[in-house]
XYZ file of N, CA, C and O in Angstrom:
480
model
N 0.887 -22.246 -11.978
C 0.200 -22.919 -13.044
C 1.104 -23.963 -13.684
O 0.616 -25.037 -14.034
N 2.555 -23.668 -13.875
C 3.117 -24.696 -14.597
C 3.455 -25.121 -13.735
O 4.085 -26.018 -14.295
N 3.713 -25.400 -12.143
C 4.084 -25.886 -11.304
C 2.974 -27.179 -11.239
O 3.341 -28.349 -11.346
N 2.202 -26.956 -11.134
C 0.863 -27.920 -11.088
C 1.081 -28.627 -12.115
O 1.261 -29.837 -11.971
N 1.114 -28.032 -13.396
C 1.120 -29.032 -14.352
C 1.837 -30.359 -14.723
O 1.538 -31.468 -15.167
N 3.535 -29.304 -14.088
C 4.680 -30.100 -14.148
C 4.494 -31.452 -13.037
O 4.622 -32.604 -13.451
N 4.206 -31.174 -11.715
C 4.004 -32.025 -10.671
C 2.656 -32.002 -9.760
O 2.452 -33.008 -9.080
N 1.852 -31.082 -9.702
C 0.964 -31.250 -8.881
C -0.320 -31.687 -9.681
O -0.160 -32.177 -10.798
N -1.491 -31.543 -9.202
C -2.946 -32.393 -9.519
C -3.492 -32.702 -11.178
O -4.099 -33.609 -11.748
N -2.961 -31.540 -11.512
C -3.214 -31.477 -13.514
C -2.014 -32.717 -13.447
O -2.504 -33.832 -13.630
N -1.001 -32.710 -13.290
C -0.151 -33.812 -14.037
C -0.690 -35.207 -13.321
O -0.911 -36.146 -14.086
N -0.870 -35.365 -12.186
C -1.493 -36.368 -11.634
C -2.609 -37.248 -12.093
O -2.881 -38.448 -12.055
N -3.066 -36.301 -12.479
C -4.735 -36.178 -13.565
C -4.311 -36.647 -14.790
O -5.090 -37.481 -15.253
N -3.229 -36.376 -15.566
C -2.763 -36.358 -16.898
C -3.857 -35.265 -17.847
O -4.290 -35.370 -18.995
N -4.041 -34.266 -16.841
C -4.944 -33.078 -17.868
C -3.521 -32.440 -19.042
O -2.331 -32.166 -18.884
N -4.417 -32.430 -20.110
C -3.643 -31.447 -21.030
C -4.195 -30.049 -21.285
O -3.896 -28.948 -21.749
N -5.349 -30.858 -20.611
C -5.836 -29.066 -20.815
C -6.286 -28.615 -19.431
O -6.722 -29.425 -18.614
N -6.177 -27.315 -19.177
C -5.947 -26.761 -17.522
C -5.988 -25.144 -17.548
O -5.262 -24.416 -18.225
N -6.738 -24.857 -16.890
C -7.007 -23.220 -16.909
C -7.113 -22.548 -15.576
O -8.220 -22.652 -15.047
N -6.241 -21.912 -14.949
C -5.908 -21.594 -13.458
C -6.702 -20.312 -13.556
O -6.505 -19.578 -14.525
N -7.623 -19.970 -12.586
C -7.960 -18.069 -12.365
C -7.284 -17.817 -10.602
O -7.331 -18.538 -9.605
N -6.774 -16.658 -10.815
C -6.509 -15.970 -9.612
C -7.043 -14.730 -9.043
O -7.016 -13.672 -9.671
N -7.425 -14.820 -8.110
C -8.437 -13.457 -7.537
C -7.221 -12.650 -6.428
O -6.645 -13.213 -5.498
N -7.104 -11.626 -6.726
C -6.166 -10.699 -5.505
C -6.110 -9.414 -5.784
O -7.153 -8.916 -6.208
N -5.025 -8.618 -5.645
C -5.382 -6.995 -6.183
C -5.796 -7.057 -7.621
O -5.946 -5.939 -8.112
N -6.034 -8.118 -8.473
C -5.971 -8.228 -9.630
C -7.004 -9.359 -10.040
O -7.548 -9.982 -9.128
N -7.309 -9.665 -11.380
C -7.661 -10.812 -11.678
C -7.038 -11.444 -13.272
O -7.283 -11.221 -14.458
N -6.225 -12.231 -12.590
C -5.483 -13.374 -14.052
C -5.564 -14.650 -13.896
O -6.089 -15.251 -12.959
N -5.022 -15.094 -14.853
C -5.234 -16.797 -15.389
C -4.331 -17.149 -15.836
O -3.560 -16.344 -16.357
N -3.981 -18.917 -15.803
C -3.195 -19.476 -16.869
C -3.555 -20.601 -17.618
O -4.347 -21.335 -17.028
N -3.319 -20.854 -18.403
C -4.063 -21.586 -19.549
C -3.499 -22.453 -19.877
O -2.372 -21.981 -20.027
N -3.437 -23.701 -20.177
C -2.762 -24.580 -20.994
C -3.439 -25.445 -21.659
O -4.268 -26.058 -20.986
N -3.350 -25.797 -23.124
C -4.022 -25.986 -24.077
C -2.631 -27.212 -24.795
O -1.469 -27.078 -25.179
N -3.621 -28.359 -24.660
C -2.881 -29.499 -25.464
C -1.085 -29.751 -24.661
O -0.079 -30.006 -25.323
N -1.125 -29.602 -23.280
C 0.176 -29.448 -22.592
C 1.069 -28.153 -22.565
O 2.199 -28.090 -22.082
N 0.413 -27.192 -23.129
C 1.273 -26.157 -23.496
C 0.828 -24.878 -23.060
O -0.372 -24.616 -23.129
N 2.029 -23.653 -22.410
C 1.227 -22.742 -22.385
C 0.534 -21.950 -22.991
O 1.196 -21.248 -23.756
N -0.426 -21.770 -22.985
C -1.113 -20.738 -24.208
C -1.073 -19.258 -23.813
O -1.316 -18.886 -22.665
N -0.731 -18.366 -24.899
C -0.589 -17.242 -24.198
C -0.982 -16.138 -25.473
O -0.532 -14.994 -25.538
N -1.655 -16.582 -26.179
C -2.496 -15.663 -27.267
C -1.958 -15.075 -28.503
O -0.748 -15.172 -28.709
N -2.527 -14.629 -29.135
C -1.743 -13.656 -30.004
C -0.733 -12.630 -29.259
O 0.495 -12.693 -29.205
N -1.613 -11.660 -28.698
C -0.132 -10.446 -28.289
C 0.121 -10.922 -26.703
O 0.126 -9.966 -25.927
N 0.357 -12.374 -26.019
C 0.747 -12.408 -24.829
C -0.570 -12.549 -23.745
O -0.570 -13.196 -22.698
N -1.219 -12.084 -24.078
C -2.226 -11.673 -22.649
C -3.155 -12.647 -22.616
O -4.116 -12.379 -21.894
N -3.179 -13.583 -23.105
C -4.660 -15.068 -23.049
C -4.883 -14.239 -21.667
O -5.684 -13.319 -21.501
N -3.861 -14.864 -20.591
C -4.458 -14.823 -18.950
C -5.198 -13.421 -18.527
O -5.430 -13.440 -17.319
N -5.524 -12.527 -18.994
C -5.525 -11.427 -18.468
C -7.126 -10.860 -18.958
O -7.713 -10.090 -19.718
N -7.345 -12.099 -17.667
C -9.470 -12.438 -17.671
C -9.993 -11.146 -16.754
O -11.158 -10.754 -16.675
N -9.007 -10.675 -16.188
C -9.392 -9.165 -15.520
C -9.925 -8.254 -16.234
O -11.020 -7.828 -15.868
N -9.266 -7.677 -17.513
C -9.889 -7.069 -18.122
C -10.904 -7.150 -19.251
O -10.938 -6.425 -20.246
N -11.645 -8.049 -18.969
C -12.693 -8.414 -19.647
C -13.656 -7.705 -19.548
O -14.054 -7.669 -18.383
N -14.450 -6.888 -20.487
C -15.445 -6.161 -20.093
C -16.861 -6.854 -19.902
O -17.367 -7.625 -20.717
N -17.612 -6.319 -18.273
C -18.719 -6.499 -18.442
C -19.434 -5.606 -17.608
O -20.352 -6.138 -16.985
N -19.217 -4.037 -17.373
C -19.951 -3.141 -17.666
C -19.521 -2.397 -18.241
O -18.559 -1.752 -17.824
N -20.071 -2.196 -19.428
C -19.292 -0.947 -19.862
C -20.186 0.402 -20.129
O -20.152 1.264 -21.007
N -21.189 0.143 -18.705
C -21.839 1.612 -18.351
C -21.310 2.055 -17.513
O -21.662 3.220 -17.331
N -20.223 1.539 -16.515
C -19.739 2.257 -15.153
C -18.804 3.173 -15.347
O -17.822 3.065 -16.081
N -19.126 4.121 -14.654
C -18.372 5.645 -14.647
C -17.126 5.510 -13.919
O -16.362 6.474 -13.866
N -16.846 4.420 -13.357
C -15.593 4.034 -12.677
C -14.502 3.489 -13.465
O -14.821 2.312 -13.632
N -13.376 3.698 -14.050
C -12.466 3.493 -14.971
C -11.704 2.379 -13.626
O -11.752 2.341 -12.397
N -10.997 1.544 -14.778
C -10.280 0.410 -14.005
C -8.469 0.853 -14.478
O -8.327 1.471 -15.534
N -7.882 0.688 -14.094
C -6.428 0.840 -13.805
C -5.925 0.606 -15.045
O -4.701 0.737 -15.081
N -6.512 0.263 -16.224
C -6.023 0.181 -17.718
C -6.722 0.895 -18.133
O -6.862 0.691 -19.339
N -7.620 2.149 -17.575
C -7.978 3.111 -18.280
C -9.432 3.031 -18.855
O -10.095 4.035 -19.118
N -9.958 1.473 -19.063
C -11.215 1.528 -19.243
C -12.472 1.206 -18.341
O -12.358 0.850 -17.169
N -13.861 1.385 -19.084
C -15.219 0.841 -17.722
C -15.011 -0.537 -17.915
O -14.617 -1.340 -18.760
N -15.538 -0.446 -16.520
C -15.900 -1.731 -16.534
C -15.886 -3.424 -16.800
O -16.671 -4.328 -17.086
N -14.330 -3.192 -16.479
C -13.339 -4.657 -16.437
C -14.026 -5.410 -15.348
O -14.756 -4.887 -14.506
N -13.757 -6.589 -15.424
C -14.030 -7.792 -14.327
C -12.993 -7.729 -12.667
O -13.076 -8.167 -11.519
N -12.425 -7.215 -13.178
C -11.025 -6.785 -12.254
C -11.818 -5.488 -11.538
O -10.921 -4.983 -10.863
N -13.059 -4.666 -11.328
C -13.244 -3.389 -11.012
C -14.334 -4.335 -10.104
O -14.926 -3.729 -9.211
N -14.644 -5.831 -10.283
C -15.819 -5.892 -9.362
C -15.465 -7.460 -8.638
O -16.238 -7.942 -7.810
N -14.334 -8.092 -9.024
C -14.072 -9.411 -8.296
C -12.536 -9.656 -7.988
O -11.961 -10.725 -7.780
N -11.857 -7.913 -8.027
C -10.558 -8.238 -7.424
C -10.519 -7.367 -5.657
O -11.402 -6.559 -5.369
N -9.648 -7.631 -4.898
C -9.597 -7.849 -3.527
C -10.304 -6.162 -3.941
O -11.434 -5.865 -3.556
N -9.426 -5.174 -4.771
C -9.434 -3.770 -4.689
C -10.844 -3.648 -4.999
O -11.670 -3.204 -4.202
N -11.102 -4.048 -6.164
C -12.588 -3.889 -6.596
C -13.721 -3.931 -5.479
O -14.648 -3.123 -5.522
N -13.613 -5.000 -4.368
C -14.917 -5.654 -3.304
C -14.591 -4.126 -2.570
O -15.378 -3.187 -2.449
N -12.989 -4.220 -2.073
C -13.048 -2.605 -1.467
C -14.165 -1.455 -2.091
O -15.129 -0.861 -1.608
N -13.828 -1.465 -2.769
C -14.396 0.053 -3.674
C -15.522 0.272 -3.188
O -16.026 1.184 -2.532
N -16.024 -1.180 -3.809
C -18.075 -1.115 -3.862
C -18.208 -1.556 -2.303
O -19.288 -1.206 -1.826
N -17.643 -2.014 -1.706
C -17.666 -2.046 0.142
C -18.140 -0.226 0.471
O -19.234 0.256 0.763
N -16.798 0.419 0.269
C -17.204 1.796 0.261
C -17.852 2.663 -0.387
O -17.735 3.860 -0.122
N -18.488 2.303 -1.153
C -19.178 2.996 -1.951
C -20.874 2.567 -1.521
O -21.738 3.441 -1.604
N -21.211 1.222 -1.086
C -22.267 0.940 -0.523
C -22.247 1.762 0.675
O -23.067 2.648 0.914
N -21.063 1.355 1.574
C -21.395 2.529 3.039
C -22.010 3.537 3.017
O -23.053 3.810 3.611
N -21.219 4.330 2.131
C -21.839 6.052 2.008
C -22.723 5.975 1.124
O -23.074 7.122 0.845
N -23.431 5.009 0.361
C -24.562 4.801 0.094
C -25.885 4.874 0.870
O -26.924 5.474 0.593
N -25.483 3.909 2.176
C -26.335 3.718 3.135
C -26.195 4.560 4.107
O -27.212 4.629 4.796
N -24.952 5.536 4.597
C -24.737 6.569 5.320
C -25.889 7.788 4.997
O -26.604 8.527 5.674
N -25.640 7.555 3.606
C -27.068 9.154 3.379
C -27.936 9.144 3.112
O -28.789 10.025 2.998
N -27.911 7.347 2.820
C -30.246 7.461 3.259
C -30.233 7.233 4.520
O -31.337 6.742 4.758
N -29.430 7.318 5.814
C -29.538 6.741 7.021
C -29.915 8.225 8.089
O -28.993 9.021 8.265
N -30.673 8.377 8.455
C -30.802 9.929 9.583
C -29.611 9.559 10.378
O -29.331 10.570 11.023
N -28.597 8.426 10.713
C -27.727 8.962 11.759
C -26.563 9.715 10.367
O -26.717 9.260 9.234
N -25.684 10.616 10.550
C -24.459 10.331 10.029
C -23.076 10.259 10.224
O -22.192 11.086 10.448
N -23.131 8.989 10.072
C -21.692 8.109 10.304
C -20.147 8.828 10.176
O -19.780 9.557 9.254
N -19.736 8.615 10.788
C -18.265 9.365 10.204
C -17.985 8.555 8.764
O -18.765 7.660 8.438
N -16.650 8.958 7.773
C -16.644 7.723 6.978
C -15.732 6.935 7.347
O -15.052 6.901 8.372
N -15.760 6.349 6.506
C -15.291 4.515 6.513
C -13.315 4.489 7.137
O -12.386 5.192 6.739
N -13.320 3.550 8.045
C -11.898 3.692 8.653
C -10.809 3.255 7.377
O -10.888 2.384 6.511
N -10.028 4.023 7.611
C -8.921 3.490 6.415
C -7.327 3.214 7.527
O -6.960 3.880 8.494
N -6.690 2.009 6.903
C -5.591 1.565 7.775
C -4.652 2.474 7.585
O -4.390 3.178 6.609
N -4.017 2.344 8.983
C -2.923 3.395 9.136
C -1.825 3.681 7.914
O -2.018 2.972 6.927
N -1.031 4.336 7.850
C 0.257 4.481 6.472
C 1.138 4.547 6.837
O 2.083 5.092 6.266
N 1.176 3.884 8.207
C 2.784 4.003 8.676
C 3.505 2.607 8.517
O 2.990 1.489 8.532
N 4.905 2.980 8.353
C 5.732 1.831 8.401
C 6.536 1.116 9.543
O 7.167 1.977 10.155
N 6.677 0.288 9.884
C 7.128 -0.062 11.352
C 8.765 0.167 11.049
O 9.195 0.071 9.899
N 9.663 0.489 12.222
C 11.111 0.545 11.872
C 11.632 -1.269 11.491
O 11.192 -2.060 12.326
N 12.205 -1.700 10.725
C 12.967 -2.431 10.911
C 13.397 -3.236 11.774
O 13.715 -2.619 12.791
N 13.555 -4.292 11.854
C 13.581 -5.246 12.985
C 14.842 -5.278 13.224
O 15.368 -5.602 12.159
N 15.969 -5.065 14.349
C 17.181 -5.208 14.842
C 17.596 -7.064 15.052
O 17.000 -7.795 15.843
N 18.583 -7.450 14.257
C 18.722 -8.734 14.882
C 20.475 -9.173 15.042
O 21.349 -9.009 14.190
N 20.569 -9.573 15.968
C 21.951 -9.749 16.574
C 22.539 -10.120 15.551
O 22.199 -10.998 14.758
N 23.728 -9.247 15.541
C 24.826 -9.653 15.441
C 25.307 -11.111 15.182
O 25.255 -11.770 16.221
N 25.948 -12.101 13.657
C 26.246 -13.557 14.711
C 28.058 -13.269 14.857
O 28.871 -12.519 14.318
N 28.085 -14.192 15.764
C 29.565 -14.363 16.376
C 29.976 -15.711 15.766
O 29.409 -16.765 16.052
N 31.238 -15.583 14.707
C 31.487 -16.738 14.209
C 33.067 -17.796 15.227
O 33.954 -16.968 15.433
N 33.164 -18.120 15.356
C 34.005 -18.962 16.473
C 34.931 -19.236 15.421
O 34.727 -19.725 14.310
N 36.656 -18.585 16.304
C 37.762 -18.981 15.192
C 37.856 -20.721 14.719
O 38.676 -21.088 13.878
């Protein structure tokens, strides 16, 4: 965000005002207001993840409350309701499906790489 501002398309632009969102295991933002970062009263302006907008879901989000924005438009969140539709549709379905594949948990060893040989 301040990278942009400092040199990429916002400064190019001569925006002073500029508001970045990021979607990944998470959902945040950065803000800048009149060239500057804005960052709220207690720090958290960016932190558009936990914004509530259900706060009927029985599913608690990773800060403990329903129904953050972060429980339905971060990478983890699409997971969830991905699996949660499956076995949705698994048990109105007469076949039944095994459940849903989950990636392995193993770690690969370490990659070996030569030795260098420095020449007196």
């Amino acid at each position: 965000m301040l990278g942009d501002r400092w040199r990429g398309t916002a400064h190019d632009r001569e925006n002073e005002n500029v508001a970045f969102v990021t979607l990944g295991t998470g959902v945040g933002a950065g803000i800048i207001v009149k060239g500057r970062l804005f960052s709220g009263v207690h720090g958290a302006a960016g932190e558009f993840g936990h914004l509530c907008v259900n706060p009927d879901d029985e599913a608690l989000c990773s800060c403990g409350k329903p129904g953050c924005l972060e429980q339905y438009a971060s990478a983890t969140g699409l997971v969830r309701q991905a699996r949660e539709e499956f076995v949705r549709r698994a048990r109105s379905s007469s076949i039944a499906p095994s459940p849903p594949p989950t990636a392995p948990r193993t770690l690969r060893p370490p990659m070996q790489l030569p030795t260098p040989r420095l020449s007196p």
